């Protein structure tokens, strides 16, 4: 498994790791770590939280100037993460964010916009999707891909679609002036690479959503990026947009990782704008699904999405992680013709990008995955017990 970017450890890669064997008999806990050519280094004595690191004027320079404590090789931590239950006494990677709010932008690609309209028209019933898809594509054609949201051309298209009876709340946020930005999950709820990701047991139509995730500080400055899986229940959301919270926020339904690549001389926002994201699903039934998307096809610039998330209308004192949306809405039949794609327990989902490495997770039911218990109270109690907040 190639976990790292194509340029390996050239960039400034930071993550969070659970470290069982803390120095001086201190309790186990999560630490900010740096991935370097000579191993993984715990930076927590100087940098207790990832949120705090991203508030620095130059996070990459701060990481380079902090030696840290060696905790293991990069490959050993990835292997420990892939089978966490077998390595409970070994350091392993976590989601790379901590105090940041987890936000997500939706309907930012024309392909996913069409699928959202289909979900709504089908009322969450996958069996009706194929017939509706044909009608929607006939009416829309390829017109959506060239539309600039909020433009005069977008308004003209809206008026046309209203007359055809095809206007949708998803088209409103897809080509209208206001982006869809929602809270994907609570602070500290994301899982990292190797962890199980959750599907609600009541869902019969769901899919992965591979995305680029921006790491943004409290001032609205983008400091780096990671990969993410915004797991989605298509049947829940299709029945009603008011079920978005239930469709999006469940136990282990958000994965981010394997690290945050900080902006430096090797990686910048323009690399995010140009990057490709690949999806690979390997099912226990032998099913294989692969795809690739390009961020160049996004309908709203990443900085526009940041501005629509944070401003005079809304602040995030500890920063936020922002999913930029996906163009993946799998339609490949997994069973009977016209049934489309849905997850099965045991699916292995790999999301990768040349500059951001690979995020790997295995699908299980939310109700079977270990409940999330390490929240803010536990996090701060742990930092205090390890002496990391003294004098701060």
Tab-separated table of C-alpha atoms in Angstrom:
chain	number	residue	atom	x	y	z
A	1	UNK	CA	0.000	0.000	0.000
A	2	UNK	CA	1.430	3.390	-1.050
A	3	UNK	CA	0.275	5.678	1.742
A	4	UNK	CA	2.480	8.653	0.925
A	5	UNK	CA	2.385	11.324	-1.810
A	6	UNK	CA	4.258	10.723	-5.054
A	7	UNK	CA	7.040	12.994	-3.781
A	8	UNK	CA	7.154	10.916	-0.570
A	9	UNK	CA	8.221	12.988	2.454
A	10	UNK	CA	9.334	16.066	0.524
A	11	UNK	CA	6.461	18.147	1.875
A	12	UNK	CA	5.549	19.133	5.427
A	13	UNK	CA	3.230	16.340	6.574
A	14	UNK	CA	1.597	16.578	9.996
A	15	UNK	CA	-0.851	14.199	11.617
A	16	UNK	CA	-2.201	13.125	14.978
A	17	UNK	CA	-1.272	9.819	16.537
A	18	UNK	CA	-2.457	7.896	19.565
A	19	UNK	CA	0.695	7.162	21.578
A	20	UNK	CA	0.275	4.475	24.267
A	21	UNK	CA	3.810	4.668	25.689
A	22	UNK	CA	4.119	8.287	26.740
A	23	UNK	CA	7.408	9.371	28.303
A	24	UNK	CA	7.925	9.597	32.089
A	25	UNK	CA	4.986	7.342	32.886
A	26	UNK	CA	2.402	9.806	31.576
A	27	UNK	CA	-0.964	8.506	30.333
A	28	UNK	CA	-1.522	7.503	26.713
A	29	UNK	CA	-3.084	10.119	24.492
A	30	UNK	CA	-3.266	11.896	21.122
A	31	UNK	CA	-0.290	13.929	19.935
A	32	UNK	CA	0.485	16.175	16.999
A	33	UNK	CA	3.207	14.426	14.992
A	34	UNK	CA	5.429	15.166	11.995
A	35	UNK	CA	6.149	12.593	9.274
A	36	UNK	CA	9.813	12.834	8.251
A	37	UNK	CA	12.331	10.799	6.297
A	38	UNK	CA	13.744	9.369	9.518
A	39	UNK	CA	10.411	8.565	11.158
A	40	UNK	CA	7.395	9.981	12.991
A	41	UNK	CA	8.091	12.560	15.701
A	42	UNK	CA	5.836	13.633	18.579
A	43	UNK	CA	5.624	17.458	18.663
A	44	UNK	CA	3.151	17.689	21.555
A	45	UNK	CA	5.528	19.254	24.096
A	46	UNK	CA	5.793	22.324	21.855
A	47	UNK	CA	2.528	21.939	19.894
A	48	UNK	CA	-0.276	20.387	22.006
A	49	UNK	CA	-3.066	20.712	19.410
A	50	UNK	CA	-3.381	20.718	15.633
A	51	UNK	CA	-5.728	23.675	15.924
A	52	UNK	CA	-2.982	25.616	17.700
A	53	UNK	CA	-0.412	24.700	15.072
A	54	UNK	CA	-2.621	26.068	12.291
A	55	UNK	CA	-2.921	29.392	14.124
A	56	UNK	CA	0.844	29.954	13.657
A	57	UNK	CA	1.899	32.507	11.057
A	58	UNK	CA	3.955	29.829	9.282
A	59	UNK	CA	2.972	26.337	10.493
A	60	UNK	CA	5.395	24.570	8.162
A	61	UNK	CA	8.337	26.587	9.491
A	62	UNK	CA	7.262	25.877	13.074
A	63	UNK	CA	7.138	22.125	12.362
A	64	UNK	CA	10.592	22.204	10.760
A	65	UNK	CA	11.982	24.065	13.793
A	66	UNK	CA	10.526	21.569	16.304
A	67	UNK	CA	12.677	18.409	16.685
A	68	UNK	CA	10.114	16.356	18.616
A	69	UNK	CA	10.436	12.840	20.107
A	70	UNK	CA	10.859	9.814	17.850
A	71	UNK	CA	7.969	7.348	18.188
A	72	UNK	CA	8.419	4.973	15.246
A	73	UNK	CA	8.816	4.602	11.505
A	74	UNK	CA	6.244	6.061	9.138
A	75	UNK	CA	5.405	2.633	7.731
A	76	UNK	CA	4.994	1.034	11.174
A	77	UNK	CA	2.418	3.633	12.215
A	78	UNK	CA	0.492	3.129	8.976
A	79	UNK	CA	0.504	-0.636	9.508
A	80	UNK	CA	-0.643	-0.194	13.134
A	81	UNK	CA	-3.460	2.049	11.893
A	82	UNK	CA	-4.632	-0.460	9.305
A	83	UNK	CA	-5.268	-3.060	12.025
A	84	UNK	CA	-5.833	-0.943	15.164
A	85	UNK	CA	-7.406	-3.771	17.188
A	86	UNK	CA	-4.205	-5.811	16.730
A	87	UNK	CA	-1.947	-2.921	17.739
A	88	UNK	CA	-3.659	-1.387	20.770
A	89	UNK	CA	-0.287	-1.027	22.525
A	90	UNK	CA	1.428	0.587	19.525
A	91	UNK	CA	1.242	4.160	18.187
A	92	UNK	CA	-1.248	4.621	15.335
A	93	UNK	CA	-2.596	7.483	13.275
A	94	UNK	CA	-5.847	9.287	14.086
A	95	UNK	CA	-7.799	11.864	12.109
A	96	UNK	CA	-5.367	14.801	11.774
A	97	UNK	CA	-7.757	17.442	13.157
A	98	UNK	CA	-8.768	18.050	16.778
A	99	UNK	CA	-10.524	21.267	17.907
A	100	UNK	CA	-11.581	22.312	14.405
A	101	UNK	CA	-15.258	22.189	13.462
A	102	UNK	CA	-15.868	19.739	10.602
A	103	UNK	CA	-17.695	21.580	7.811
A	104	UNK	CA	-18.638	20.384	4.323
A	105	UNK	CA	-19.680	22.034	1.074
A	106	UNK	CA	-22.198	20.188	-1.050
A	107	UNK	CA	-23.262	20.207	-4.697
A	108	UNK	CA	-20.037	21.788	-5.954
A	109	UNK	CA	-19.644	19.599	-9.067
A	110	UNK	CA	-22.100	19.306	-11.955
A	111	UNK	CA	-22.098	15.486	-11.867
A	112	UNK	CA	-23.002	15.287	-8.183
A	113	UNK	CA	-25.567	18.058	-8.642
A	114	UNK	CA	-27.450	15.956	-11.207
A	115	UNK	CA	-27.399	12.966	-8.835
A	116	UNK	CA	-28.784	15.055	-5.960
A	117	UNK	CA	-31.687	16.089	-8.192
A	118	UNK	CA	-32.252	12.420	-9.066
A	119	UNK	CA	-32.259	11.429	-5.358
A	120	UNK	CA	-34.867	14.086	-4.672
A	121	UNK	CA	-37.063	13.080	-7.622
A	122	UNK	CA	-36.782	9.382	-6.642
A	123	UNK	CA	-37.687	10.131	-3.005
A	124	UNK	CA	-34.711	8.040	-1.917
A	125	UNK	CA	-35.763	4.933	-3.892
A	126	UNK	CA	-32.749	3.607	-5.832
A	127	UNK	CA	-35.005	1.494	-8.068
A	128	UNK	CA	-36.464	4.620	-9.676
A	129	UNK	CA	-33.158	6.394	-10.152
A	130	UNK	CA	-32.221	5.068	-13.605
A	131	UNK	CA	-35.457	6.133	-15.305
A	132	UNK	CA	-35.333	9.560	-13.666
A	133	UNK	CA	-31.653	9.952	-14.600
A	134	UNK	CA	-32.530	9.613	-18.274
A	135	UNK	CA	-35.186	12.322	-18.091
A	136	UNK	CA	-33.001	14.722	-16.095
A	137	UNK	CA	-30.012	14.316	-18.415
A	138	UNK	CA	-32.232	14.799	-21.470
A	139	UNK	CA	-33.506	18.097	-20.107
A	140	UNK	CA	-30.203	19.382	-18.727
A	141	UNK	CA	-27.710	17.881	-21.128
A	142	UNK	CA	-24.203	19.168	-20.394
A	143	UNK	CA	-25.368	22.698	-19.664
A	144	UNK	CA	-24.602	22.649	-15.947
A	145	UNK	CA	-20.847	22.131	-16.283
A	146	UNK	CA	-20.318	25.540	-17.889
A	147	UNK	CA	-22.540	27.498	-15.500
A	148	UNK	CA	-20.894	29.915	-13.043
A	149	UNK	CA	-22.964	29.872	-9.819
A	150	UNK	CA	-24.762	33.140	-9.182
A	151	UNK	CA	-24.202	34.445	-12.726
A	152	UNK	CA	-26.796	35.915	-15.085
A	153	UNK	CA	-26.576	32.708	-17.154
A	154	UNK	CA	-27.342	30.691	-14.035
A	155	UNK	CA	-30.420	32.825	-13.369
A	156	UNK	CA	-31.613	32.285	-16.943
A	157	UNK	CA	-31.207	28.512	-16.548
A	158	UNK	CA	-33.134	28.635	-13.289
A	159	UNK	CA	-36.047	30.383	-14.964
A	160	UNK	CA	-36.040	27.770	-17.760
A	161	UNK	CA	-36.008	24.859	-15.308
A	162	UNK	CA	-38.817	26.384	-13.251
A	163	UNK	CA	-40.953	26.507	-16.402
A	164	UNK	CA	-40.108	22.826	-17.083
A	165	UNK	CA	-41.044	21.829	-13.542
A	166	UNK	CA	-37.520	20.592	-12.806
A	167	UNK	CA	-36.321	23.233	-10.354
A	168	UNK	CA	-34.834	21.764	-7.185
A	169	UNK	CA	-33.371	22.911	-3.875
A	170	UNK	CA	-30.132	21.225	-5.036
A	171	UNK	CA	-30.044	23.319	-8.197
A	172	UNK	CA	-30.545	26.368	-5.981
A	173	UNK	CA	-27.282	25.730	-4.100
A	174	UNK	CA	-25.537	24.264	-7.146
A	175	UNK	CA	-25.927	27.241	-9.484
A	176	UNK	CA	-27.359	29.934	-7.208
A	177	UNK	CA	-25.267	32.568	-5.378
A	178	UNK	CA	-25.196	30.781	-2.009
A	179	UNK	CA	-23.214	27.576	-1.526
A	180	UNK	CA	-24.442	24.691	0.591
A	181	UNK	CA	-22.168	24.580	3.659
A	182	UNK	CA	-23.172	22.347	6.558
A	183	UNK	CA	-21.638	20.834	9.684
A	184	UNK	CA	-20.568	17.305	8.839
A	185	UNK	CA	-19.861	16.142	12.387
A	186	UNK	CA	-18.981	17.253	15.919
A	187	UNK	CA	-15.487	18.315	16.956
A	188	UNK	CA	-13.195	15.269	17.439
A	189	UNK	CA	-15.679	12.842	15.813
A	190	UNK	CA	-13.702	12.137	12.608
A	191	UNK	CA	-11.835	8.850	12.207
A	192	UNK	CA	-8.455	8.442	10.559
A	193	UNK	CA	-6.850	6.136	8.040
A	194	UNK	CA	-7.243	2.436	8.782
A	195	UNK	CA	-10.300	2.966	10.978
A	196	UNK	CA	-13.733	1.556	10.200
A	197	UNK	CA	-16.209	3.946	8.590
A	198	UNK	CA	-19.897	3.669	9.395
A	199	UNK	CA	-23.088	3.142	7.409
A	200	UNK	CA	-26.426	3.438	9.225
A	201	UNK	CA	-28.123	0.022	9.399
A	202	UNK	CA	-31.395	1.556	8.175
A	203	UNK	CA	-29.886	2.658	4.856
A	204	UNK	CA	-30.205	0.617	1.653
A	205	UNK	CA	-28.687	3.219	-0.742
A	206	UNK	CA	-25.423	4.873	0.279
A	207	UNK	CA	-21.971	5.653	-1.048
A	208	UNK	CA	-18.545	7.095	-0.291
A	209	UNK	CA	-17.826	10.715	-1.155
A	210	UNK	CA	-14.087	11.186	-1.793
A	211	UNK	CA	-13.090	14.795	-1.311
A	212	UNK	CA	-10.263	17.229	-0.661
A	213	UNK	CA	-10.490	18.774	2.808
A	214	UNK	CA	-9.001	22.198	3.560
A	215	UNK	CA	-7.396	22.942	6.941
A	216	UNK	CA	-8.439	26.530	7.744
A	217	UNK	CA	-7.516	28.582	10.818
A	218	UNK	CA	-9.662	31.026	12.796
A	219	UNK	CA	-8.656	33.923	10.504
A	220	UNK	CA	-9.910	32.118	7.416
A	221	UNK	CA	-6.401	31.342	6.151
A	222	UNK	CA	-6.026	27.989	4.422
A	223	UNK	CA	-2.909	26.333	5.872
A	224	UNK	CA	-2.991	22.951	4.150
A	225	UNK	CA	-5.151	20.099	2.889
A	226	UNK	CA	-6.021	16.453	3.474
A	227	UNK	CA	-8.251	13.779	1.974
A	228	UNK	CA	-11.692	12.936	3.314
A	229	UNK	CA	-14.661	10.604	2.963
A	230	UNK	CA	-17.982	12.374	3.503
A	231	UNK	CA	-19.989	9.133	3.798
A	232	UNK	CA	-23.522	9.728	2.544
A	233	UNK	CA	-26.870	7.937	2.894
A	234	UNK	CA	-28.578	8.676	-0.419
A	235	UNK	CA	-31.926	7.182	0.550
A	236	UNK	CA	-32.223	9.235	3.755
A	237	UNK	CA	-31.365	12.532	2.076
A	238	UNK	CA	-33.487	11.672	-0.965
A	239	UNK	CA	-36.592	11.216	1.185
A	240	UNK	CA	-36.149	14.699	2.615
A	241	UNK	CA	-33.373	17.286	2.700
A	242	UNK	CA	-34.397	17.844	6.330
A	243	UNK	CA	-32.844	14.417	7.009
A	244	UNK	CA	-29.407	15.753	6.012
A	245	UNK	CA	-28.172	15.488	9.608
A	246	UNK	CA	-29.190	11.829	9.766
A	247	UNK	CA	-27.765	11.156	6.312
A	248	UNK	CA	-24.389	12.726	7.103
A	249	UNK	CA	-23.655	12.597	10.842
A	250	UNK	CA	-23.452	9.079	12.271
A	251	UNK	CA	-20.899	7.113	14.262
A	252	UNK	CA	-17.653	6.950	12.214
A	253	UNK	CA	-19.318	8.439	9.120
A	254	UNK	CA	-16.514	10.972	8.558
A	255	UNK	CA	-12.930	10.001	7.728
A	256	UNK	CA	-10.051	12.475	7.273
A	257	UNK	CA	-6.390	11.758	6.652
A	258	UNK	CA	-3.957	10.251	6.521
A	259	UNK	CA	-2.291	13.576	7.339
A	260	UNK	CA	-2.535	17.302	6.628
A	261	UNK	CA	-0.042	18.485	4.044
A	262	UNK	CA	0.866	22.010	5.084
A	263	UNK	CA	1.436	24.713	2.488
A	264	UNK	CA	5.143	25.281	1.838
A	265	UNK	CA	7.416	25.626	-1.187
A	266	UNK	CA	6.380	22.132	-2.382
A	267	UNK	CA	2.616	22.468	-2.028
A	268	UNK	CA	0.194	25.400	-2.342
A	269	UNK	CA	-3.474	26.193	-2.956
A	270	UNK	CA	-2.969	26.028	-6.712
A	271	UNK	CA	-1.900	22.388	-6.268
A	272	UNK	CA	-5.262	21.786	-4.577
A	273	UNK	CA	-7.065	23.440	-7.481
A	274	UNK	CA	-5.274	21.157	-9.961
A	275	UNK	CA	-5.275	17.890	-8.041
A	276	UNK	CA	-7.023	14.676	-9.035
A	277	UNK	CA	-8.778	12.435	-6.521
A	278	UNK	CA	-9.123	8.695	-7.121
A	279	UNK	CA	-11.604	6.278	-5.568
A	280	UNK	CA	-11.168	2.514	-5.287
A	281	UNK	CA	-13.787	0.275	-3.644
A	282	UNK	CA	-12.967	-3.414	-3.140
A	283	UNK	CA	-15.916	-5.468	-1.912
A	284	UNK	CA	-15.885	-8.764	-0.021
A	285	UNK	CA	-18.160	-10.048	-2.803
A	286	UNK	CA	-15.459	-9.437	-5.431
A	287	UNK	CA	-17.081	-6.195	-6.601
A	288	UNK	CA	-14.618	-3.508	-7.727
A	289	UNK	CA	-15.378	0.127	-8.446
A	290	UNK	CA	-12.828	2.716	-9.508
A	291	UNK	CA	-13.068	6.317	-10.562
A	292	UNK	CA	-11.170	9.566	-10.770
A	293	UNK	CA	-12.179	13.206	-10.558
A	294	UNK	CA	-10.393	16.496	-11.034
A	295	UNK	CA	-10.677	19.508	-8.783
A	296	UNK	CA	-10.424	21.601	-11.945
A	297	UNK	CA	-14.116	20.764	-12.539
A	298	UNK	CA	-15.349	22.293	-9.275
A	299	UNK	CA	-18.000	24.957	-9.808
A	300	UNK	CA	-16.883	27.226	-6.929
A	301	UNK	CA	-13.294	28.168	-6.139
A	302	UNK	CA	-12.047	26.775	-2.792
A	303	UNK	CA	-11.448	30.289	-1.445
A	304	UNK	CA	-15.034	31.255	-2.302
A	305	UNK	CA	-16.235	28.288	-0.230
A	306	UNK	CA	-13.999	29.392	2.649
A	307	UNK	CA	-15.435	32.929	2.452
A	308	UNK	CA	-18.981	31.546	2.465
A	309	UNK	CA	-18.133	29.516	5.588
A	310	UNK	CA	-16.332	32.118	7.713
A	311	UNK	CA	-16.905	35.856	7.848
A	312	UNK	CA	-18.875	38.542	9.660
A	313	UNK	CA	-21.836	36.138	9.680
A	314	UNK	CA	-19.994	33.217	11.338
A	315	UNK	CA	-16.725	32.691	13.224
A	316	UNK	CA	-14.711	29.592	14.157
A	317	UNK	CA	-12.284	30.466	16.988
A	318	UNK	CA	-10.501	27.090	16.690
A	319	UNK	CA	-10.587	26.924	12.903
A	320	UNK	CA	-12.371	24.381	10.720
A	321	UNK	CA	-11.836	21.535	8.282
A	322	UNK	CA	-13.775	22.112	5.053
A	323	UNK	CA	-14.786	19.276	2.705
A	324	UNK	CA	-14.891	20.764	-0.805
A	325	UNK	CA	-17.518	18.439	-2.283
A	326	UNK	CA	-17.347	15.500	-4.659
A	327	UNK	CA	-18.191	14.754	-8.278
A	328	UNK	CA	-18.572	11.052	-7.408
A	329	UNK	CA	-22.126	9.741	-7.193
A	330	UNK	CA	-21.683	6.074	-8.167
A	331	UNK	CA	-24.283	4.643	-10.539
A	332	UNK	CA	-22.520	1.360	-11.408
A	333	UNK	CA	-24.866	-1.566	-10.748
A	334	UNK	CA	-23.690	-3.824	-7.969
A	335	UNK	CA	-26.569	-6.286	-8.199
A	336	UNK	CA	-29.621	-6.361	-10.427
A	337	UNK	CA	-29.733	-4.073	-13.465
A	338	UNK	CA	-30.836	-0.601	-12.453
A	339	UNK	CA	-30.138	-1.144	-8.765
A	340	UNK	CA	-27.079	1.140	-8.761
A	341	UNK	CA	-24.332	1.121	-6.168
A	342	UNK	CA	-24.562	0.796	-2.419
A	343	UNK	CA	-22.008	-0.233	0.201
A	344	UNK	CA	-21.685	-3.681	1.724
A	345	UNK	CA	-20.128	-4.378	5.114
A	346	UNK	CA	-16.474	-5.192	4.518
A	347	UNK	CA	-15.936	-2.846	1.553
A	348	UNK	CA	-12.422	-1.400	1.582
A	349	UNK	CA	-12.489	2.218	0.385
A	350	UNK	CA	-9.259	3.880	-0.760
A	351	UNK	CA	-9.222	7.578	-1.576
A	352	UNK	CA	-5.955	8.853	-3.013
A	353	UNK	CA	-4.317	11.828	-4.677
A	354	UNK	CA	-0.737	12.296	-5.933
A	355	UNK	CA	0.041	15.142	-3.527
A	356	UNK	CA	-2.013	13.892	-0.558
A	357	UNK	CA	-1.313	10.162	-0.283
A	358	UNK	CA	-4.009	7.588	0.442
A	359	UNK	CA	-6.835	7.364	2.981
A	360	UNK	CA	-7.980	3.764	3.533
A	361	UNK	CA	-11.026	2.629	5.524
A	362	UNK	CA	-13.218	-0.465	5.832
A	363	UNK	CA	-17.019	-0.195	5.881
A	364	UNK	CA	-19.072	-1.481	8.814
A	365	UNK	CA	-22.451	-0.638	10.312
A	366	UNK	CA	-22.388	2.398	12.604
A	367	UNK	CA	-24.043	0.355	15.335
A	368	UNK	CA	-21.269	-2.275	15.244
A	369	UNK	CA	-18.343	0.155	15.355
A	370	UNK	CA	-16.933	1.039	18.766
A	371	UNK	CA	-18.925	4.063	20.046
A	372	UNK	CA	-17.164	7.424	20.015
A	373	UNK	CA	-16.380	8.415	23.629
A	374	UNK	CA	-13.215	10.562	23.464
A	375	UNK	CA	-14.814	14.013	23.295
A	376	UNK	CA	-13.714	17.463	24.404
A	377	UNK	CA	-13.858	16.737	28.139
A	378	UNK	CA	-11.685	13.630	27.730
A	379	UNK	CA	-9.312	15.456	25.380
A	380	UNK	CA	-8.635	18.375	27.700
A	381	UNK	CA	-8.423	16.118	30.754
A	382	UNK	CA	-5.805	14.101	28.889
A	383	UNK	CA	-3.798	17.192	27.913
A	384	UNK	CA	-3.817	18.367	31.538
A	385	UNK	CA	-2.759	14.929	32.833
A	386	UNK	CA	0.196	14.955	30.414
A	387	UNK	CA	1.219	18.462	31.488
A	388	UNK	CA	0.679	19.937	28.041
A	389	UNK	CA	-1.489	22.879	29.079
A	390	UNK	CA	0.626	24.123	31.974
A	391	UNK	CA	1.328	27.823	31.577
A	392	UNK	CA	-0.564	28.060	28.285
